[in-house]
Each structure stands twice: as C-alpha cells, then as structure tokens.
mmCIF file of C-alpha atoms in Angstrom:
data_model
loop_
_atom_site.group_PDB
_atom_site.id
_atom_site.type_symbol
_atom_site.label_atom_id
_atom_site.label_comp_id
_atom_site.label_asym_id
_atom_site.label_seq_id
_atom_site.Cartn_x
_atom_site.Cartn_y
_atom_site.Cartn_z
ATOM 1 C CA MET A 1 0.071 19.542 -8.723
ATOM 2 C CA ASP A 2 1.864 23.574 -9.139
ATOM 3 C CA ARG A 3 3.019 24.077 -6.363
ATOM 4 C CA ARG A 4 4.753 27.362 -6.873
ATOM 5 C CA LEU A 5 4.031 30.220 -4.358
ATOM 6 C CA CYS A 6 2.447 33.085 -5.570
ATOM 7 C CA LEU A 7 1.517 36.669 -3.764
ATOM 8 C CA GLY A 8 -2.010 38.635 -3.359
ATOM 9 C CA ASP A 9 -1.531 39.764 -7.304
ATOM 10 C CA GLY A 10 -0.679 36.229 -8.780
ATOM 11 C CA THR A 11 2.362 36.523 -9.402
ATOM 12 C CA ALA A 12 4.730 33.460 -8.906
ATOM 13 C CA LEU A 13 7.437 34.001 -6.566
ATOM 14 C CA SER A 14 9.523 31.759 -8.932
ATOM 15 C CA ASP A 15 9.450 34.520 -11.033
ATOM 16 C CA ILE A 16 11.906 36.826 -9.289
ATOM 17 C CA PHE A 17 14.206 34.755 -8.366
ATOM 18 C CA ASP A 18 16.606 35.213 -11.531
ATOM 19 C CA GLU A 19 16.161 38.510 -10.926
ATOM 20 C CA LEU A 20 18.017 37.294 -7.247
ATOM 21 C CA GLN A 21 19.916 35.939 -8.312
ATOM 22 C CA GLU A 22 21.918 37.757 -10.463
ATOM 23 C CA GLU A 23 22.380 39.972 -7.027
ATOM 24 C CA VAL A 24 23.838 37.083 -5.273
ATOM 25 C CA ARG A 25 26.850 35.900 -8.028
ATOM 26 C CA ALA A 26 29.875 36.484 -6.709
ATOM 27 C CA GLU A 27 32.081 33.916 -8.453
ATOM 28 C CA ARG A 28 35.757 35.507 -9.413
ATOM 29 C CA MET A 29 38.645 33.747 -10.415
ATOM 30 C CA ARG A 30 42.464 34.081 -10.817
ATOM 31 C CA ARG A 31 43.920 34.239 -14.304
ATOM 32 C CA LEU A 32 46.126 31.497 -14.391
ATOM 33 C CA ALA A 33 46.732 28.689 -17.038
ATOM 34 C CA LEU A 34 47.895 26.687 -19.651
ATOM 35 C CA ARG A 35 49.392 23.615 -20.001
ATOM 36 C CA TRP A 36 50.930 20.985 -17.737
ATOM 37 C CA GLY A 37 52.691 18.239 -17.978
ATOM 38 C CA SER A 38 51.823 14.899 -16.905
ATOM 39 C CA ALA A 39 51.188 14.209 -13.134
ATOM 40 C CA LEU A 40 53.099 10.939 -13.420
ATOM 41 C CA GLY A 41 56.524 12.930 -14.507
ATOM 42 C CA VAL A 42 55.216 15.279 -11.344
ATOM 43 C CA VAL A 43 55.221 12.380 -9.175
ATOM 44 C CA ALA A 44 58.393 10.709 -10.106
ATOM 45 C CA LEU A 45 60.561 14.139 -9.940
ATOM 46 C CA VAL A 46 59.420 14.136 -6.167
ATOM 47 C CA ALA A 47 60.222 11.076 -5.043
ATOM 48 C CA ALA A 48 63.791 11.769 -6.872
ATOM 49 C CA LEU A 49 64.147 15.177 -4.731
ATOM 50 C CA GLY A 50 64.477 13.419 -1.887
ATOM 51 C CA ALA A 51 64.963 15.741 0.955
ATOM 52 C CA GLY A 52 63.580 18.638 -1.367
ATOM 53 C CA GLY A 53 60.449 16.290 -2.207
ATOM 54 C CA TRP A 54 58.010 19.098 0.272
ATOM 55 C CA GLN A 55 58.863 21.904 -2.337
ATOM 56 C CA GLY A 56 57.915 19.351 -5.066
ATOM 57 C CA TRP A 57 54.863 18.474 -3.552
ATOM 58 C CA ARG A 58 54.289 22.318 -3.456
ATOM 59 C CA TRP A 59 55.232 22.867 -7.004
ATOM 60 C CA TYR A 60 52.786 19.594 -7.898
ATOM 61 C CA GLN A 61 50.201 21.315 -6.261
ATOM 62 C CA SER A 62 50.477 24.200 -7.682
ATOM 63 C CA ARG A 63 50.515 23.072 -11.393
ATOM 64 C CA GLN A 64 47.811 21.012 -10.361
ATOM 65 C CA SER A 65 45.968 24.648 -9.175
ATOM 66 C CA GLU A 66 46.464 25.964 -11.699
ATOM 67 C CA GLN A 67 45.479 23.010 -14.686
ATOM 68 C CA ALA A 68 42.171 23.370 -12.517
ATOM 69 C CA ALA A 69 41.675 27.320 -13.271
ATOM 70 C CA ALA A 70 42.624 26.475 -16.874
ATOM 71 C CA LEU A 71 39.844 23.791 -17.311
ATOM 72 C CA PHE A 72 36.957 26.103 -14.958
ATOM 73 C CA LEU A 73 37.729 29.141 -17.184
ATOM 74 C CA GLU A 74 37.435 26.672 -20.414
ATOM 75 C CA THR A 75 34.290 25.551 -18.994
ATOM 76 C CA SER A 76 33.153 28.925 -18.066
ATOM 77 C CA ARG A 77 33.239 30.360 -21.120
ATOM 78 C CA ALA A 78 31.504 27.761 -23.162
ATOM 79 C CA ALA A 79 28.692 28.288 -20.577
ATOM 80 C CA GLU A 80 28.517 31.512 -21.407
ATOM 81 C CA GLN A 81 28.105 30.862 -25.251
ATOM 82 C CA PRO A 82 24.813 31.224 -26.965
ATOM 83 C CA GLY A 83 22.946 27.813 -27.263
ATOM 84 C CA ALA A 84 25.453 26.782 -24.328
ATOM 85 C CA ASP A 85 23.562 23.124 -22.849
ATOM 86 C CA PRO A 86 23.447 23.782 -19.113
ATOM 87 C CA ALA A 87 23.049 19.940 -18.441
ATOM 88 C CA ALA A 88 26.536 18.796 -20.208
ATOM 89 C CA LEU A 89 27.980 21.744 -18.651
ATOM 90 C CA GLY A 90 26.356 21.333 -15.229
ATOM 91 C CA ASP A 91 28.037 17.736 -15.935
ATOM 92 C CA ARG A 92 31.153 19.175 -17.000
ATOM 93 C CA PHE A 93 32.015 21.357 -13.893
ATOM 94 C CA ALA A 94 30.914 18.360 -11.847
ATOM 95 C CA GLN A 95 33.590 16.233 -13.166
ATOM 96 C CA ILE A 96 36.025 19.122 -12.922
ATOM 97 C CA ALA A 97 34.672 19.350 -8.868
ATOM 98 C CA SER A 98 35.518 16.161 -8.767
ATOM 99 C CA ALA A 99 39.479 15.847 -9.832
ATOM 100 C CA ALA A 100 40.428 19.627 -8.526
ATOM 101 C CA PRO A 101 41.985 21.199 -5.519
ATOM 102 C CA ASP A 102 39.778 22.516 -2.447
ATOM 103 C CA GLY A 103 39.265 25.993 -3.959
ATOM 104 C CA TYR A 104 38.601 25.117 -7.593
ATOM 105 C CA ARG A 105 36.130 22.248 -6.228
ATOM 106 C CA THR A 106 34.350 24.384 -4.038
ATOM 107 C CA LEU A 107 33.843 27.121 -7.004
ATOM 108 C CA ALA A 108 32.699 24.118 -9.633
ATOM 109 C CA ARG A 109 30.263 22.336 -7.379
ATOM 110 C CA LEU A 110 28.912 26.090 -7.533
ATOM 111 C CA ARG A 111 29.170 26.625 -11.124
ATOM 112 C CA ALA A 112 27.582 23.156 -11.561
ATOM 113 C CA ALA A 113 24.526 23.897 -9.298
ATOM 114 C CA ALA A 114 23.832 26.516 -10.873
ATOM 115 C CA LEU A 115 23.718 24.977 -14.193
ATOM 116 C CA LYS A 116 21.207 21.935 -12.894
ATOM 117 C CA ALA A 117 18.985 24.761 -11.835
ATOM 118 C CA GLU A 118 19.182 25.904 -15.100
ATOM 119 C CA ALA A 119 18.331 22.846 -16.515
ATOM 120 C CA GLY A 120 16.081 21.929 -14.563
ATOM 121 C CA ASP A 121 17.047 19.492 -12.871
ATOM 122 C CA ARG A 122 16.732 20.954 -8.850
ATOM 123 C CA ALA A 123 17.597 17.728 -7.141
ATOM 124 C CA ALA A 124 20.783 17.077 -8.276
ATOM 125 C CA ALA A 125 21.103 20.979 -7.732
ATOM 126 C CA LEU A 126 20.106 20.921 -4.549
ATOM 127 C CA ALA A 127 22.340 18.313 -3.643
ATOM 128 C CA LEU A 128 25.332 20.073 -4.806
ATOM 129 C CA TRP A 129 24.776 23.381 -3.040
ATOM 130 C CA ASP A 130 24.488 21.130 -0.109
ATOM 131 C CA ALA A 131 27.300 19.738 -0.484
ATOM 132 C CA VAL A 132 29.643 23.178 -0.256
ATOM 133 C CA ALA A 133 27.282 23.700 2.780
ATOM 134 C CA GLN A 134 28.462 21.342 4.543
ATOM 135 C CA ASP A 135 31.587 20.605 3.125
ATOM 136 C CA PRO A 136 34.642 22.425 5.989
ATOM 137 C CA LYS A 137 36.775 22.926 3.740
ATOM 138 C CA ALA A 138 34.967 25.478 1.114
ATOM 139 C CA GLY A 139 35.631 28.914 2.587
ATOM 140 C CA GLU A 140 33.013 29.900 5.077
ATOM 141 C CA VAL A 141 30.947 32.651 2.298
ATOM 142 C CA TYR A 142 30.669 29.845 0.290
ATOM 143 C CA ARG A 143 28.945 27.542 2.232
ATOM 144 C CA GLU A 144 26.660 30.082 2.917
ATOM 145 C CA LEU A 145 26.030 31.605 -0.764
ATOM 146 C CA ALA A 146 25.648 27.858 -0.746
ATOM 147 C CA SER A 147 23.308 27.881 2.159
ATOM 148 C CA LEU A 148 21.550 30.631 0.504
ATOM 149 C CA MET A 149 20.865 28.644 -3.196
ATOM 150 C CA TRP A 150 19.675 25.929 -1.031
ATOM 151 C CA VAL A 151 16.932 27.894 0.369
ATOM 152 C CA MET A 152 15.903 29.783 -2.306
ATOM 153 C CA HIS A 153 15.492 26.975 -4.736
ATOM 154 C CA GLY A 154 14.396 24.578 -2.715
ATOM 155 C CA LEU A 155 11.674 26.996 -1.232
ATOM 156 C CA ASP A 156 8.303 25.529 -2.564
ATOM 157 C CA SER A 157 9.846 21.812 -2.454
ATOM 158 C CA GLU A 158 12.028 21.034 1.036
ATOM 159 C CA ASP A 159 10.110 21.415 4.386
ATOM 160 C CA PRO A 160 9.699 24.433 5.815
ATOM 161 C CA GLY A 161 10.792 24.028 9.013
ATOM 162 C CA ALA A 162 14.436 23.068 7.145
ATOM 163 C CA LEU A 163 14.380 25.980 5.207
ATOM 164 C CA ALA A 164 13.897 27.961 8.370
ATOM 165 C CA SER A 165 16.755 26.305 10.003
ATOM 166 C CA ARG A 166 19.357 26.863 6.884
ATOM 167 C CA VAL A 167 18.293 30.601 6.871
ATOM 168 C CA ALA A 168 18.386 32.014 9.958
ATOM 169 C CA PRO A 169 22.369 32.283 10.336
ATOM 170 C CA LEU A 170 22.336 33.575 7.024
ATOM 171 C CA SER A 171 20.618 36.959 8.245
ATOM 172 C CA GLY A 172 22.791 38.581 10.955
ATOM 173 C CA ALA A 173 23.694 41.916 10.843
ATOM 174 C CA THR A 174 27.802 40.839 9.629
ATOM 175 C CA LYS A 175 26.674 38.144 7.453
ATOM 176 C CA PRO A 176 28.167 38.498 3.627
ATOM 177 C CA TRP A 177 24.677 37.162 2.434
ATOM 178 C CA ARG A 178 22.460 38.812 5.554
ATOM 179 C CA TYR A 179 19.768 41.085 2.925
ATOM 180 C CA SER A 180 19.150 38.163 0.491
ATOM 181 C CA ALA A 181 18.090 35.818 3.633
ATOM 182 C CA GLN A 182 16.161 38.586 5.098
ATOM 183 C CA GLU A 183 14.096 38.662 1.753
ATOM 184 C CA MET A 184 14.720 34.697 1.835
ATOM 185 C CA GLN A 185 12.598 34.726 5.715
ATOM 186 C CA GLY A 186 10.648 36.652 4.146
ATOM 187 C CA LEU A 187 9.506 34.032 1.637
ATOM 188 C CA VAL A 188 10.027 30.783 4.092
ATOM 189 C CA ALA A 189 7.438 32.326 6.329
ATOM 190 C CA LEU A 190 4.765 32.821 4.175
ATOM 191 C CA ARG A 191 6.102 29.051 2.751
ATOM 192 C CA GLN A 192 5.017 28.292 6.324
ATOM 193 C CA GLY A 193 1.675 30.300 6.372
ATOM 194 C CA GLN A 194 2.592 33.223 8.167
ATOM 195 C CA LYS A 195 1.532 36.138 6.451
ATOM 196 C CA ASP A 196 2.215 38.667 8.703
ATOM 197 C CA GLU A 197 5.238 37.588 9.336
ATOM 198 C CA ALA A 198 6.541 37.651 5.956
ATOM 199 C CA ARG A 199 4.646 40.743 5.131
ATOM 200 C CA LYS A 200 6.902 42.581 8.230
ATOM 201 C CA THR A 201 10.116 40.726 7.516
ATOM 202 C CA LEU A 202 9.546 42.408 4.110
ATOM 203 C CA GLN A 203 8.288 45.852 4.818
ATOM 204 C CA ALA A 204 11.769 45.947 7.524
ATOM 205 C CA LEU A 205 14.444 45.090 4.501
ATOM 206 C CA ALA A 206 12.463 47.266 2.165
ATOM 207 C CA ALA A 207 12.503 50.329 4.775
ATOM 208 C CA ASP A 208 16.058 49.153 5.625
ATOM 209 C CA GLU A 209 18.852 51.865 3.843
ATOM 210 C CA THR A 210 21.477 49.971 4.510
ATOM 211 C CA ALA A 211 20.491 47.326 1.424
ATOM 212 C CA PRO A 212 21.133 47.305 -1.897
ATOM 213 C CA GLN A 213 17.911 49.446 -3.320
ATOM 214 C CA GLY A 214 17.484 46.792 -5.909
ATOM 215 C CA LEU A 215 16.545 44.456 -3.072
ATOM 216 C CA ARG A 216 14.401 46.884 -1.417
ATOM 217 C CA ASP A 217 12.059 47.466 -4.420
ATOM 218 C CA ARG A 218 11.559 43.739 -4.804
ATOM 219 C CA ALA A 219 10.935 43.642 -0.927
ATOM 220 C CA ALA A 220 8.612 46.242 -1.080
ATOM 221 C CA ARG A 221 6.966 44.669 -3.512
ATOM 222 C CA LEU A 222 6.341 41.393 -2.233
ATOM 223 C CA ALA A 223 5.113 43.071 1.008
ATOM 224 C CA ALA A 224 3.103 45.602 -1.267
ATOM 225 C CA GLY A 225 1.175 42.157 -2.561
ATOM 226 C CA LEU A 226 0.808 40.417 1.001
ATOM 227 C CA GLU A 227 -1.534 43.530 1.843
ATOM 228 C CA GLY A 228 -5.217 42.629 2.473
#
C-alpha cells in the first residue's frame, strides 16, 4: 500500500525531500592526511616514552584522526563519482565510523545514513541517524541534524507522536535547523490529521522574512496545497 503523504493537488511530499536535504547538508571536513605507520608501533613508542607517554598518546590520537580523515575524504570522493553504489559506500562509511575518533565517527555515520537512504534502505538509515542523535559525544548541531533527518525520512513510517516529540525541540528561535524543523512540524501535523494546524505552521514559515527564501517558497507551496 502506498503510504506517501500527498498535498491536495496530488503532489507527493516525498518529491520535495531532495530539495530539503540540499538545504540541511552542512558537512565540512578539514584537509588532513596521507598514510601513517602501524598502530602497534605507536603503542610500543608510547610505552617506551614512560613519563612522556601522555604526549605520545596525544600524538597517536592525532595520527588516528588523520587516518580517519584520509579514509573519510577518499570515500567521500568515491561517493561523488558517476555510477557510485550508495549501498556499498554506505557500508564503507559505517566501517569508517566503527573505528574512527568521535568527530569522524559522527560525520561517517551521517554520510552512511544518507547513502543508505539513497539506496532505499530506510531502516538502516533511520537507525544510523538515531545513533547519532542519541550519542552524547556527538556535537549538538550534529545530534539535532540527525534528529531532523530521522523525522524527515520517518515521516511516512514512524509513530506520529514520536515524530512530533522529536522535531519540537529543534524549532526553537536559537536552534540551527529551526526553519527546516518548522517545515517538518507542518508535515508532521498533516500526518497527524491536523490539516488546519499544518497549514498555519507552513503559512507562518512562508511569511518569516528571516527564513531562507527557497524554504519560504516551498512552505508557501505546501500551504497552498492544503487550502480548501
């Protein structure tokens, strides 16, 4: 059964997701890199340093971070190539995440989730986004982005109450993803059968001069589809 939400004019809400995702993408990486020696050799060096072991450990951590950065960059480039396999690349990012330091673990999970969603494996994507959202070691901006993506891609499948609870804290005046979260609030209200509330939320977003113009235009279009 087709469970996609539609507007009054028959437009599937899933048809606007690509446009929305372009606006919430904010992954950036630092330029680091090349290859380093074996981790075993580094551990031996740390032991030999004795009192200087802490500095050695910090050096080892730095090298681990640079290795993760190199793998992340290499896999990101592969993902941009024509004909790239999103499922396989999603697995590669998940593998990077399993061994990477905290920062790159978060970024790799986010990329893995996006690629899993692109490949049609929504369950895996939702699980990865949820893992980031619940990870206290991930930065707040990434946790909230993961929650937003979880709501966006779970709109047709997840419990409406859970969707509403997840997106509400993201829409506050100081939140980085507030405008996209407000749009999602409108769509979640529609999922809950609250058509009037959905229209009001989207109309308010469309009228907000501080919101990005593209998002305002889309909110106006969605609200217009709910008229009548």
